[in-house]
JSON list of C-alpha atoms in Angstrom, two decimals:
[
{"chain": "A", "resi": 1, "resn": "UNK", "atom": "CA", "xyz": [26.36, -16.79, 8.43]},
{"chain": "A", "resi": 2, "resn": "UNK", "atom": "CA", "xyz": [24.52, -13.49, 7.55]},
{"chain": "A", "resi": 3, "resn": "UNK", "atom": "CA", "xyz": [24.20, -10.91, 9.28]},
{"chain": "A", "resi": 4, "resn": "UNK", "atom": "CA", "xyz": [21.08, -9.73, 10.57]},
{"chain": "A", "resi": 5, "resn": "UNK", "atom": "CA", "xyz": [21.91, -6.22, 8.55]},
{"chain": "A", "resi": 6, "resn": "UNK", "atom": "CA", "xyz": [22.07, -7.76, 5.62]},
{"chain": "A", "resi": 7, "resn": "UNK", "atom": "CA", "xyz": [19.03, -10.66, 6.24]},
{"chain": "A", "resi": 8, "resn": "UNK", "atom": "CA", "xyz": [16.16, -7.55, 4.78]},
{"chain": "A", "resi": 9, "resn": "UNK", "atom": "CA", "xyz": [14.52, -9.05, 2.26]},
{"chain": "A", "resi": 10, "resn": "UNK", "atom": "CA", "xyz": [15.79, -7.34, -1.19]},
{"chain": "A", "resi": 11, "resn": "UNK", "atom": "CA", "xyz": [16.08, -9.19, -4.37]},
{"chain": "A", "resi": 12, "resn": "UNK", "atom": "CA", "xyz": [19.15, -10.46, -5.74]},
{"chain": "A", "resi": 13, "resn": "UNK", "atom": "CA", "xyz": [18.55, -8.28, -9.23]},
{"chain": "A", "resi": 14, "resn": "UNK", "atom": "CA", "xyz": [19.97, -5.24, -8.88]},
{"chain": "A", "resi": 15, "resn": "UNK", "atom": "CA", "xyz": [17.25, -4.44, -12.02]},
{"chain": "A", "resi": 16, "resn": "UNK", "atom": "CA", "xyz": [14.52, -4.73, -10.25]},
{"chain": "A", "resi": 17, "resn": "UNK", "atom": "CA", "xyz": [16.10, -3.35, -7.40]},
{"chain": "A", "resi": 18, "resn": "UNK", "atom": "CA", "xyz": [16.38, -0.32, -8.94]},
{"chain": "A", "resi": 19, "resn": "UNK", "atom": "CA", "xyz": [12.26, -0.54, -10.09]},
{"chain": "A", "resi": 20, "resn": "UNK", "atom": "CA", "xyz": [10.84, -0.30, -6.92]},
{"chain": "A", "resi": 21, "resn": "UNK", "atom": "CA", "xyz": [13.33, 2.07, -6.12]},
{"chain": "A", "resi": 22, "resn": "UNK", "atom": "CA", "xyz": [12.83, 3.98, -9.45]},
{"chain": "A", "resi": 23, "resn": "UNK", "atom": "CA", "xyz": [8.75, 3.22, -10.60]},
{"chain": "A", "resi": 24, "resn": "UNK", "atom": "CA", "xyz": [6.90, 4.88, -8.46]},
{"chain": "A", "resi": 25, "resn": "UNK", "atom": "CA", "xyz": [8.41, 8.64, -8.04]},
{"chain": "A", "resi": 26, "resn": "UNK", "atom": "CA", "xyz": [8.43, 8.53, -11.61]},
{"chain": "A", "resi": 27, "resn": "UNK", "atom": "CA", "xyz": [4.78, 7.45, -11.67]},
{"chain": "A", "resi": 28, "resn": "UNK", "atom": "CA", "xyz": [4.28, 9.44, -9.50]},
{"chain": "A", "resi": 29, "resn": "UNK", "atom": "CA", "xyz": [5.47, 12.77, -11.22]},
{"chain": "A", "resi": 30, "resn": "UNK", "atom": "CA", "xyz": [3.59, 11.83, -14.40]},
{"chain": "A", "resi": 31, "resn": "UNK", "atom": "CA", "xyz": [1.07, 11.05, -12.83]},
{"chain": "A", "resi": 32, "resn": "UNK", "atom": "CA", "xyz": [0.48, 15.25, -11.34]},
{"chain": "A", "resi": 33, "resn": "UNK", "atom": "CA", "xyz": [1.73, 16.39, -14.98]},
{"chain": "A", "resi": 34, "resn": "UNK", "atom": "CA", "xyz": [-0.84, 14.84, -16.27]},
{"chain": "A", "resi": 35, "resn": "UNK", "atom": "CA", "xyz": [-3.81, 15.79, -14.12]},
{"chain": "A", "resi": 36, "resn": "UNK", "atom": "CA", "xyz": [-1.73, 19.39, -14.21]},
{"chain": "A", "resi": 37, "resn": "UNK", "atom": "CA", "xyz": [-2.06, 19.70, -18.10]},
{"chain": "A", "resi": 38, "resn": "UNK", "atom": "CA", "xyz": [-5.07, 17.48, -18.87]},
{"chain": "A", "resi": 39, "resn": "UNK", "atom": "CA", "xyz": [-6.73, 16.94, -16.01]},
{"chain": "A", "resi": 40, "resn": "UNK", "atom": "CA", "xyz": [-10.18, 16.54, -17.51]},
{"chain": "A", "resi": 41, "resn": "UNK", "atom": "CA", "xyz": [-7.94, 13.29, -19.26]},
{"chain": "A", "resi": 42, "resn": "UNK", "atom": "CA", "xyz": [-6.72, 12.58, -16.17]},
{"chain": "A", "resi": 43, "resn": "UNK", "atom": "CA", "xyz": [-10.11, 12.36, -14.11]},
{"chain": "A", "resi": 44, "resn": "UNK", "atom": "CA", "xyz": [-11.28, 10.06, -16.79]},
{"chain": "A", "resi": 45, "resn": "UNK", "atom": "CA", "xyz": [-8.58, 7.31, -16.29]},
{"chain": "A", "resi": 46, "resn": "UNK", "atom": "CA", "xyz": [-9.36, 7.76, -12.55]},
{"chain": "A", "resi": 47, "resn": "UNK", "atom": "CA", "xyz": [-12.63, 7.22, -12.93]},
{"chain": "A", "resi": 48, "resn": "UNK", "atom": "CA", "xyz": [-13.98, 4.15, -10.39]},
{"chain": "A", "resi": 49, "resn": "UNK", "atom": "CA", "xyz": [-13.39, 1.16, -12.59]},
{"chain": "A", "resi": 50, "resn": "UNK", "atom": "CA", "xyz": [-10.96, 2.34, -14.43]},
{"chain": "A", "resi": 51, "resn": "UNK", "atom": "CA", "xyz": [-7.25, 0.94, -15.65]},
{"chain": "A", "resi": 52, "resn": "UNK", "atom": "CA", "xyz": [-5.68, 2.90, -12.27]},
{"chain": "A", "resi": 53, "resn": "UNK", "atom": "CA", "xyz": [-8.04, 1.14, -10.65]},
{"chain": "A", "resi": 54, "resn": "UNK", "atom": "CA", "xyz": [-8.99, -2.00, -11.40]},
{"chain": "A", "resi": 55, "resn": "UNK", "atom": "CA", "xyz": [-4.65, -2.27, -11.87]},
{"chain": "A", "resi": 56, "resn": "UNK", "atom": "CA", "xyz": [-5.02, -1.21, -7.55]},
{"chain": "A", "resi": 57, "resn": "UNK", "atom": "CA", "xyz": [-6.88, -4.07, -7.31]},
{"chain": "A", "resi": 58, "resn": "UNK", "atom": "CA", "xyz": [-4.72, -6.27, -9.54]},
{"chain": "A", "resi": 59, "resn": "UNK", "atom": "CA", "xyz": [-2.41, -5.68, -6.85]},
{"chain": "A", "resi": 60, "resn": "UNK", "atom": "CA", "xyz": [-3.72, -6.19, -4.32]},
{"chain": "A", "resi": 61, "resn": "UNK", "atom": "CA", "xyz": [-4.79, -10.04, -4.66]},
{"chain": "A", "resi": 62, "resn": "UNK", "atom": "CA", "xyz": [-1.00, -10.66, -5.62]},
{"chain": "A", "resi": 63, "resn": "UNK", "atom": "CA", "xyz": [0.15, -8.39, -2.65]},
{"chain": "A", "resi": 64, "resn": "UNK", "atom": "CA", "xyz": [-3.45, -11.16, -0.67]},
{"chain": "A", "resi": 65, "resn": "UNK", "atom": "CA", "xyz": [-1.53, -14.93, -2.26]},
{"chain": "A", "resi": 66, "resn": "UNK", "atom": "CA", "xyz": [2.04, -13.02, -1.29]},
{"chain": "A", "resi": 67, "resn": "UNK", "atom": "CA", "xyz": [1.21, -12.75, 2.13]},
{"chain": "A", "resi": 68, "resn": "UNK", "atom": "CA", "xyz": [-0.51, -16.25, 2.37]},
{"chain": "A", "resi": 69, "resn": "UNK", "atom": "CA", "xyz": [2.06, -17.97, 0.31]},
{"chain": "A", "resi": 70, "resn": "UNK", "atom": "CA", "xyz": [4.26, -16.70, 2.46]},
{"chain": "A", "resi": 71, "resn": "UNK", "atom": "CA", "xyz": [2.06, -17.65, 6.09]},
{"chain": "A", "resi": 72, "resn": "UNK", "atom": "CA", "xyz": [2.02, -21.29, 3.97]},
{"chain": "A", "resi": 73, "resn": "UNK", "atom": "CA", "xyz": [5.75, -22.02, 4.25]},
{"chain": "A", "resi": 74, "resn": "UNK", "atom": "CA", "xyz": [5.61, -20.53, 7.65]},
{"chain": "A", "resi": 75, "resn": "UNK", "atom": "CA", "xyz": [3.73, -22.69, 9.33]},
{"chain": "A", "resi": 76, "resn": "UNK", "atom": "CA", "xyz": [5.79, -25.19, 7.74]},
{"chain": "A", "resi": 77, "resn": "UNK", "atom": "CA", "xyz": [8.28, -24.23, 8.94]},
{"chain": "A", "resi": 78, "resn": "UNK", "atom": "CA", "xyz": [6.28, -24.04, 12.57]},
{"chain": "A", "resi": 79, "resn": "UNK", "atom": "CA", "xyz": [6.74, -20.25, 13.25]},
{"chain": "A", "resi": 80, "resn": "UNK", "atom": "CA", "xyz": [3.36, -20.13, 14.79]},
{"chain": "A", "resi": 81, "resn": "UNK", "atom": "CA", "xyz": [3.78, -16.05, 15.48]},
{"chain": "A", "resi": 82, "resn": "UNK", "atom": "CA", "xyz": [4.74, -15.16, 12.29]},
{"chain": "A", "resi": 83, "resn": "UNK", "atom": "CA", "xyz": [2.77, -17.51, 9.75]},
{"chain": "A", "resi": 84, "resn": "UNK", "atom": "CA", "xyz": [-0.16, -16.06, 11.86]},
{"chain": "A", "resi": 85, "resn": "UNK", "atom": "CA", "xyz": [0.65, -12.51, 11.38]},
{"chain": "A", "resi": 86, "resn": "UNK", "atom": "CA", "xyz": [1.75, -13.02, 7.90]},
{"chain": "A", "resi": 87, "resn": "UNK", "atom": "CA", "xyz": [-1.90, -14.74, 8.01]},
{"chain": "A", "resi": 88, "resn": "UNK", "atom": "CA", "xyz": [-3.19, -12.00, 9.55]},
{"chain": "A", "resi": 89, "resn": "UNK", "atom": "CA", "xyz": [-2.37, -8.96, 7.15]},
{"chain": "A", "resi": 90, "resn": "UNK", "atom": "CA", "xyz": [-3.59, -11.74, 4.03]},
{"chain": "A", "resi": 91, "resn": "UNK", "atom": "CA", "xyz": [-7.25, -11.18, 5.22]},
{"chain": "A", "resi": 92, "resn": "UNK", "atom": "CA", "xyz": [-6.93, -7.52, 6.37]},
{"chain": "A", "resi": 93, "resn": "UNK", "atom": "CA", "xyz": [-5.27, -6.80, 2.30]},
{"chain": "A", "resi": 94, "resn": "UNK", "atom": "CA", "xyz": [-8.36, -9.94, 1.61]},
{"chain": "A", "resi": 95, "resn": "UNK", "atom": "CA", "xyz": [-10.94, -6.31, 3.19]},
{"chain": "A", "resi": 96, "resn": "UNK", "atom": "CA", "xyz": [-8.78, -4.02, 1.35]},
{"chain": "A", "resi": 97, "resn": "UNK", "atom": "CA", "xyz": [-9.74, -5.38, -1.79]},
{"chain": "A", "resi": 98, "resn": "UNK", "atom": "CA", "xyz": [-13.29, -6.07, -1.12]},
{"chain": "A", "resi": 99, "resn": "UNK", "atom": "CA", "xyz": [-13.29, -2.44, -0.13]},
{"chain": "A", "resi": 100, "resn": "UNK", "atom": "CA", "xyz": [-11.87, -0.72, -3.62]},
{"chain": "A", "resi": 101, "resn": "UNK", "atom": "CA", "xyz": [-14.17, -2.75, -6.13]},
{"chain": "A", "resi": 102, "resn": "UNK", "atom": "CA", "xyz": [-16.98, -2.66, -3.82]},
{"chain": "A", "resi": 103, "resn": "UNK", "atom": "CA", "xyz": [-17.39, -5.69, -2.51]},
{"chain": "A", "resi": 104, "resn": "UNK", "atom": "CA", "xyz": [-17.74, -6.38, -6.85]},
{"chain": "A", "resi": 105, "resn": "UNK", "atom": "CA", "xyz": [-21.20, -3.57, -6.22]},
{"chain": "A", "resi": 106, "resn": "UNK", "atom": "CA", "xyz": [-20.66, -1.53, -9.71]},
{"chain": "A", "resi": 107, "resn": "UNK", "atom": "CA", "xyz": [-19.69, -5.38, -11.15]},
{"chain": "A", "resi": 108, "resn": "UNK", "atom": "CA", "xyz": [-22.98, -7.38, -9.74]},
{"chain": "A", "resi": 109, "resn": "UNK", "atom": "CA", "xyz": [-24.86, -4.59, -9.89]},
{"chain": "A", "resi": 110, "resn": "UNK", "atom": "CA", "xyz": [-25.75, -3.66, -6.53]},
{"chain": "A", "resi": 111, "resn": "UNK", "atom": "CA", "xyz": [-27.58, -1.54, -5.29]},
{"chain": "A", "resi": 112, "resn": "UNK", "atom": "CA", "xyz": [-26.76, 0.18, -2.32]},
{"chain": "A", "resi": 113, "resn": "UNK", "atom": "CA", "xyz": [-29.23, -0.03, 0.57]},
{"chain": "A", "resi": 114, "resn": "UNK", "atom": "CA", "xyz": [-31.15, 3.05, 1.69]},
{"chain": "A", "resi": 115, "resn": "UNK", "atom": "CA", "xyz": [-29.03, 3.36, 5.33]},
{"chain": "A", "resi": 116, "resn": "UNK", "atom": "CA", "xyz": [-26.01, 2.97, 3.99]},
{"chain": "A", "resi": 117, "resn": "UNK", "atom": "CA", "xyz": [-27.05, 5.98, 1.37]},
{"chain": "A", "resi": 118, "resn": "UNK", "atom": "CA", "xyz": [-27.36, 8.28, 4.50]},
{"chain": "A", "resi": 119, "resn": "UNK", "atom": "CA", "xyz": [-23.71, 7.69, 6.22]},
{"chain": "A", "resi": 120, "resn": "UNK", "atom": "CA", "xyz": [-21.77, 6.49, 3.18]},
{"chain": "A", "resi": 121, "resn": "UNK", "atom": "CA", "xyz": [-19.87, 9.42, 1.90]},
{"chain": "A", "resi": 122, "resn": "UNK", "atom": "CA", "xyz": [-19.91, 7.99, -1.85]},
{"chain": "A", "resi": 123, "resn": "UNK", "atom": "CA", "xyz": [-23.28, 6.30, -1.74]},
{"chain": "A", "resi": 124, "resn": "UNK", "atom": "CA", "xyz": [-21.84, 2.72, -1.90]},
{"chain": "A", "resi": 125, "resn": "UNK", "atom": "CA", "xyz": [-21.43, -0.59, -0.50]},
{"chain": "A", "resi": 126, "resn": "UNK", "atom": "CA", "xyz": [-18.03, -0.44, 1.59]},
{"chain": "A", "resi": 127, "resn": "UNK", "atom": "CA", "xyz": [-17.43, 0.76, 5.16]},
{"chain": "A", "resi": 128, "resn": "UNK", "atom": "CA", "xyz": [-14.53, 2.94, 4.56]},
{"chain": "A", "resi": 129, "resn": "UNK", "atom": "CA", "xyz": [-16.59, 5.54, 3.10]},
{"chain": "A", "resi": 130, "resn": "UNK", "atom": "CA", "xyz": [-18.29, 5.40, 6.40]},
{"chain": "A", "resi": 131, "resn": "UNK", "atom": "CA", "xyz": [-17.80, 8.58, 7.88]},
{"chain": "A", "resi": 132, "resn": "UNK", "atom": "CA", "xyz": [-16.19, 8.37, 10.40]},
{"chain": "A", "resi": 133, "resn": "UNK", "atom": "CA", "xyz": [-15.45, 5.46, 9.44]},
{"chain": "A", "resi": 134, "resn": "UNK", "atom": "CA", "xyz": [-13.47, 7.65, 7.03]},
{"chain": "A", "resi": 135, "resn": "UNK", "atom": "CA", "xyz": [-11.31, 10.26, 9.40]},
{"chain": "A", "resi": 136, "resn": "UNK", "atom": "CA", "xyz": [-9.74, 6.82, 11.34]},
{"chain": "A", "resi": 137, "resn": "UNK", "atom": "CA", "xyz": [-8.82, 6.04, 8.06]},
{"chain": "A", "resi": 138, "resn": "UNK", "atom": "CA", "xyz": [-7.68, 9.34, 6.85]},
{"chain": "A", "resi": 139, "resn": "UNK", "atom": "CA", "xyz": [-4.71, 9.36, 10.18]},
{"chain": "A", "resi": 140, "resn": "UNK", "atom": "CA", "xyz": [-4.15, 5.72, 9.97]},
{"chain": "A", "resi": 141, "resn": "UNK", "atom": "CA", "xyz": [-3.13, 6.28, 6.42]},
{"chain": "A", "resi": 142, "resn": "UNK", "atom": "CA", "xyz": [-1.30, 8.79, 7.51]},
{"chain": "A", "resi": 143, "resn": "UNK", "atom": "CA", "xyz": [0.69, 7.22, 10.75]},
{"chain": "A", "resi": 144, "resn": "UNK", "atom": "CA", "xyz": [1.44, 4.34, 8.63]},
{"chain": "A", "resi": 145, "resn": "UNK", "atom": "CA", "xyz": [3.16, 5.43, 5.65]},
{"chain": "A", "resi": 146, "resn": "UNK", "atom": "CA", "xyz": [5.06, 8.00, 7.64]},
{"chain": "A", "resi": 147, "resn": "UNK", "atom": "CA", "xyz": [5.94, 4.90, 10.63]},
{"chain": "A", "resi": 148, "resn": "UNK", "atom": "CA", "xyz": [6.41, 2.86, 6.90]},
{"chain": "A", "resi": 149, "resn": "UNK", "atom": "CA", "xyz": [9.32, 5.90, 6.42]},
{"chain": "A", "resi": 150, "resn": "UNK", "atom": "CA", "xyz": [10.79, 5.70, 9.47]},
{"chain": "A", "resi": 151, "resn": "UNK", "atom": "CA", "xyz": [11.54, 1.97, 10.44]},
{"chain": "A", "resi": 152, "resn": "UNK", "atom": "CA", "xyz": [12.85, 1.48, 6.93]},
{"chain": "A", "resi": 153, "resn": "UNK", "atom": "CA", "xyz": [15.54, 4.69, 7.26]},
{"chain": "A", "resi": 154, "resn": "UNK", "atom": "CA", "xyz": [16.52, 2.52, 9.88]},
{"chain": "A", "resi": 155, "resn": "UNK", "atom": "CA", "xyz": [16.56, -0.43, 9.13]},
{"chain": "A", "resi": 156, "resn": "UNK", "atom": "CA", "xyz": [19.76, -1.56, 9.51]},
{"chain": "A", "resi": 157, "resn": "UNK", "atom": "CA", "xyz": [20.57, -0.37, 12.40]},
{"chain": "A", "resi": 158, "resn": "UNK", "atom": "CA", "xyz": [17.18, -1.98, 13.85]},
{"chain": "A", "resi": 159, "resn": "UNK", "atom": "CA", "xyz": [18.00, -5.15, 12.38]},
{"chain": "A", "resi": 160, "resn": "UNK", "atom": "CA", "xyz": [21.20, -5.28, 14.76]},
{"chain": "A", "resi": 161, "resn": "UNK", "atom": "CA", "xyz": [19.57, -5.03, 17.67]},
{"chain": "A", "resi": 162, "resn": "UNK", "atom": "CA", "xyz": [16.76, -7.46, 16.28]},
{"chain": "A", "resi": 163, "resn": "UNK", "atom": "CA", "xyz": [17.88, -11.42, 17.93]},
{"chain": "A", "resi": 164, "resn": "UNK", "atom": "CA", "xyz": [18.27, -13.60, 14.60]},
{"chain": "A", "resi": 165, "resn": "UNK", "atom": "CA", "xyz": [15.62, -16.05, 15.98]},
{"chain": "A", "resi": 166, "resn": "UNK", "atom": "CA", "xyz": [12.73, -12.91, 15.02]},
{"chain": "A", "resi": 167, "resn": "UNK", "atom": "CA", "xyz": [13.63, -13.43, 11.42]},
{"chain": "A", "resi": 168, "resn": "UNK", "atom": "CA", "xyz": [14.31, -9.08, 10.56]},
{"chain": "A", "resi": 169, "resn": "UNK", "atom": "CA", "xyz": [13.30, -9.76, 7.00]},
{"chain": "A", "resi": 170, "resn": "UNK", "atom": "CA", "xyz": [9.83, -10.40, 7.88]},
{"chain": "A", "resi": 171, "resn": "UNK", "atom": "CA", "xyz": [9.38, -7.06, 9.96]},
{"chain": "A", "resi": 172, "resn": "UNK", "atom": "CA", "xyz": [11.93, -4.71, 8.40]},
{"chain": "A", "resi": 173, "resn": "UNK", "atom": "CA", "xyz": [11.26, -3.27, 4.25]},
{"chain": "A", "resi": 174, "resn": "UNK", "atom": "CA", "xyz": [14.42, -2.67, 3.34]},
{"chain": "A", "resi": 175, "resn": "UNK", "atom": "CA", "xyz": [16.27, 1.41, 2.45]},
{"chain": "A", "resi": 176, "resn": "UNK", "atom": "CA", "xyz": [14.93, 0.69, -0.50]},
{"chain": "A", "resi": 177, "resn": "UNK", "atom": "CA", "xyz": [11.06, 1.24, -0.40]},
{"chain": "A", "resi": 178, "resn": "UNK", "atom": "CA", "xyz": [11.28, 4.05, 1.49]},
{"chain": "A", "resi": 179, "resn": "UNK", "atom": "CA", "xyz": [10.78, 6.72, -2.78]},
{"chain": "A", "resi": 180, "resn": "UNK", "atom": "CA", "xyz": [7.30, 4.37, -3.41]},
{"chain": "A", "resi": 181, "resn": "UNK", "atom": "CA", "xyz": [6.27, 6.48, 0.94]},
{"chain": "A", "resi": 182, "resn": "UNK", "atom": "CA", "xyz": [7.69, 9.31, 0.08]},
{"chain": "A", "resi": 183, "resn": "UNK", "atom": "CA", "xyz": [5.40, 9.07, -2.54]},
{"chain": "A", "resi": 184, "resn": "UNK", "atom": "CA", "xyz": [2.92, 8.43, -0.49]},
{"chain": "A", "resi": 185, "resn": "UNK", "atom": "CA", "xyz": [3.47, 11.10, 2.00]},
{"chain": "A", "resi": 186, "resn": "UNK", "atom": "CA", "xyz": [3.69, 13.65, -0.77]},
{"chain": "A", "resi": 187, "resn": "UNK", "atom": "CA", "xyz": [-0.13, 13.09, -1.75]},
{"chain": "A", "resi": 188, "resn": "UNK", "atom": "CA", "xyz": [-1.30, 13.32, 1.51]},
{"chain": "A", "resi": 189, "resn": "UNK", "atom": "CA", "xyz": [1.01, 17.34, 1.78]},
{"chain": "A", "resi": 190, "resn": "UNK", "atom": "CA", "xyz": [-0.18, 17.93, -1.58]},
{"chain": "A", "resi": 191, "resn": "UNK", "atom": "CA", "xyz": [-3.94, 17.84, 0.01]},
{"chain": "A", "resi": 192, "resn": "UNK", "atom": "CA", "xyz": [-3.34, 19.31, 2.52]},
{"chain": "A", "resi": 193, "resn": "UNK", "atom": "CA", "xyz": [-1.27, 22.60, 1.55]},
{"chain": "A", "resi": 194, "resn": "UNK", "atom": "CA", "xyz": [-4.96, 22.56, -0.66]},
{"chain": "A", "resi": 195, "resn": "UNK", "atom": "CA", "xyz": [-6.81, 22.55, 2.72]},
{"chain": "A", "resi": 196, "resn": "UNK", "atom": "CA", "xyz": [-4.95, 25.81, 3.91]},
{"chain": "A", "resi": 197, "resn": "UNK", "atom": "CA", "xyz": [-4.10, 27.07, 1.30]},
{"chain": "A", "resi": 198, "resn": "UNK", "atom": "CA", "xyz": [-8.46, 27.90, 0.50]},
{"chain": "A", "resi": 199, "resn": "UNK", "atom": "CA", "xyz": [-9.26, 27.76, 3.60]},
{"chain": "A", "resi": 200, "resn": "UNK", "atom": "CA", "xyz": [-13.05, 28.43, 4.46]},
{"chain": "A", "resi": 201, "resn": "UNK", "atom": "CA", "xyz": [-14.42, 27.07, 0.34]},
{"chain": "A", "resi": 202, "resn": "UNK", "atom": "CA", "xyz": [-14.46, 24.28, -1.30]},
{"chain": "A", "resi": 203, "resn": "UNK", "atom": "CA", "xyz": [-10.33, 22.08, -0.15]},
{"chain": "A", "resi": 204, "resn": "UNK", "atom": "CA", "xyz": [-10.37, 19.43, -2.36]},
{"chain": "A", "resi": 205, "resn": "UNK", "atom": "CA", "xyz": [-11.18, 19.76, -6.60]},
{"chain": "A", "resi": 206, "resn": "UNK", "atom": "CA", "xyz": [-11.22, 16.86, -8.85]},
{"chain": "A", "resi": 207, "resn": "UNK", "atom": "CA", "xyz": [-8.18, 17.03, -9.45]},
{"chain": "A", "resi": 208, "resn": "UNK", "atom": "CA", "xyz": [-6.34, 16.83, -6.00]},
{"chain": "A", "resi": 209, "resn": "UNK", "atom": "CA", "xyz": [-9.29, 13.91, -4.94]},
{"chain": "A", "resi": 210, "resn": "UNK", "atom": "CA", "xyz": [-8.11, 11.98, -8.38]},
{"chain": "A", "resi": 211, "resn": "UNK", "atom": "CA", "xyz": [-5.10, 11.74, -7.30]},
{"chain": "A", "resi": 212, "resn": "UNK", "atom": "CA", "xyz": [-5.75, 9.48, -4.74]},
{"chain": "A", "resi": 213, "resn": "UNK", "atom": "CA", "xyz": [-6.12, 6.78, -6.56]},
{"chain": "A", "resi": 214, "resn": "UNK", "atom": "CA", "xyz": [-1.58, 6.74, -7.94]},
{"chain": "A", "resi": 215, "resn": "UNK", "atom": "CA", "xyz": [-1.26, 7.52, -4.98]},
{"chain": "A", "resi": 216, "resn": "UNK", "atom": "CA", "xyz": [-2.90, 4.67, -3.87]},
{"chain": "A", "resi": 217, "resn": "UNK", "atom": "CA", "xyz": [-1.27, 1.66, -6.72]},
{"chain": "A", "resi": 218, "resn": "UNK", "atom": "CA", "xyz": [1.90, 3.00, -5.11]},
{"chain": "A", "resi": 219, "resn": "UNK", "atom": "CA", "xyz": [1.25, 2.63, -2.01]},
{"chain": "A", "resi": 220, "resn": "UNK", "atom": "CA", "xyz": [-0.53, -0.92, -2.81]},
{"chain": "A", "resi": 221, "resn": "UNK", "atom": "CA", "xyz": [2.42, -1.60, -4.84]},
{"chain": "A", "resi": 222, "resn": "UNK", "atom": "CA", "xyz": [4.94, -1.07, -2.46]},
{"chain": "A", "resi": 223, "resn": "UNK", "atom": "CA", "xyz": [3.30, -3.93, 0.02]},
{"chain": "A", "resi": 224, "resn": "UNK", "atom": "CA", "xyz": [3.49, -6.13, -2.10]},
{"chain": "A", "resi": 225, "resn": "UNK", "atom": "CA", "xyz": [6.77, -5.37, -3.66]},
{"chain": "A", "resi": 226, "resn": "UNK", "atom": "CA", "xyz": [7.64, -6.37, -0.14]},
{"chain": "A", "resi": 227, "resn": "UNK", "atom": "CA", "xyz": [5.86, -8.83, 0.29]},
{"chain": "A", "resi": 228, "resn": "UNK", "atom": "CA", "xyz": [7.24, -10.57, -3.02]},
{"chain": "A", "resi": 229, "resn": "UNK", "atom": "CA", "xyz": [11.12, -10.10, -1.97]},
{"chain": "A", "resi": 230, "resn": "UNK", "atom": "CA", "xyz": [9.81, -11.89, 1.64]},
{"chain": "A", "resi": 231, "resn": "UNK", "atom": "CA", "xyz": [9.25, -14.59, -0.57]},
{"chain": "A", "resi": 232, "resn": "UNK", "atom": "CA", "xyz": [11.54, -15.48, -2.44]},
{"chain": "A", "resi": 233, "resn": "UNK", "atom": "CA", "xyz": [13.70, -14.90, 0.21]},
{"chain": "A", "resi": 234, "resn": "UNK", "atom": "CA", "xyz": [11.69, -17.46, 2.80]},
{"chain": "A", "resi": 235, "resn": "UNK", "atom": "CA", "xyz": [11.46, -19.62, -0.63]},
{"chain": "A", "resi": 236, "resn": "UNK", "atom": "CA", "xyz": [15.49, -19.06, -0.26]},
{"chain": "A", "resi": 237, "resn": "UNK", "atom": "CA", "xyz": [16.12, -20.16, 2.53]},
{"chain": "A", "resi": 238, "resn": "UNK", "atom": "CA", "xyz": [14.74, -23.34, 2.22]},
{"chain": "A", "resi": 239, "resn": "UNK", "atom": "CA", "xyz": [16.17, -23.85, -0.65]},
{"chain": "A", "resi": 240, "resn": "UNK", "atom": "CA", "xyz": [19.91, -23.63, 1.80]},
{"chain": "A", "resi": 241, "resn": "UNK", "atom": "CA", "xyz": [17.72, -26.63, 4.41]}
]
């Protein structure tokens, strides 16, 4: 039987593993260089409904479907607890997808109600840009990646201490997923640096602000890649059984 230390979800192909670990840093470096040397084109590329945001929506859609698929497999195996949590994750991803596209507001030309205009930072039909909610989202956007990096770094050691019945691969990302989340955290570090350096002035310019889009795409990619690895692992188990 496979030991818990090796019970983390990973693609079998080394090329796929290299893609997960190396693509986000390369993409992030390219985004930083692009924003530095061609800020106007970078802002246009990362604007609302631009190619980066559309990719974010697509990756979130794939992640949502994958999480729901994992939940269905777990339900069939009478794993009610994990199945419920993966179902909840699918709903959270659906919510994130809706928020990312402002629930189709721009697609269908829906106007933002007056009562929401006054409290929404971007004057859009979404929740995460509400002024009070935005503070919580910002805090979660730092705490969650930090936690994931810490867990992923020591996931092999944690897995050896988990009872096999808890299926470590469902909860513990392999260290391979550390680079994508470090890329996202580096974006948060850039924002902090700019705020501190320009303390008392208008802190965040449009270029730094728009770096949020490629950073979010990397985070969504990491979530989606992990879920795809979990799904492959669940299906492989079904084949062996």
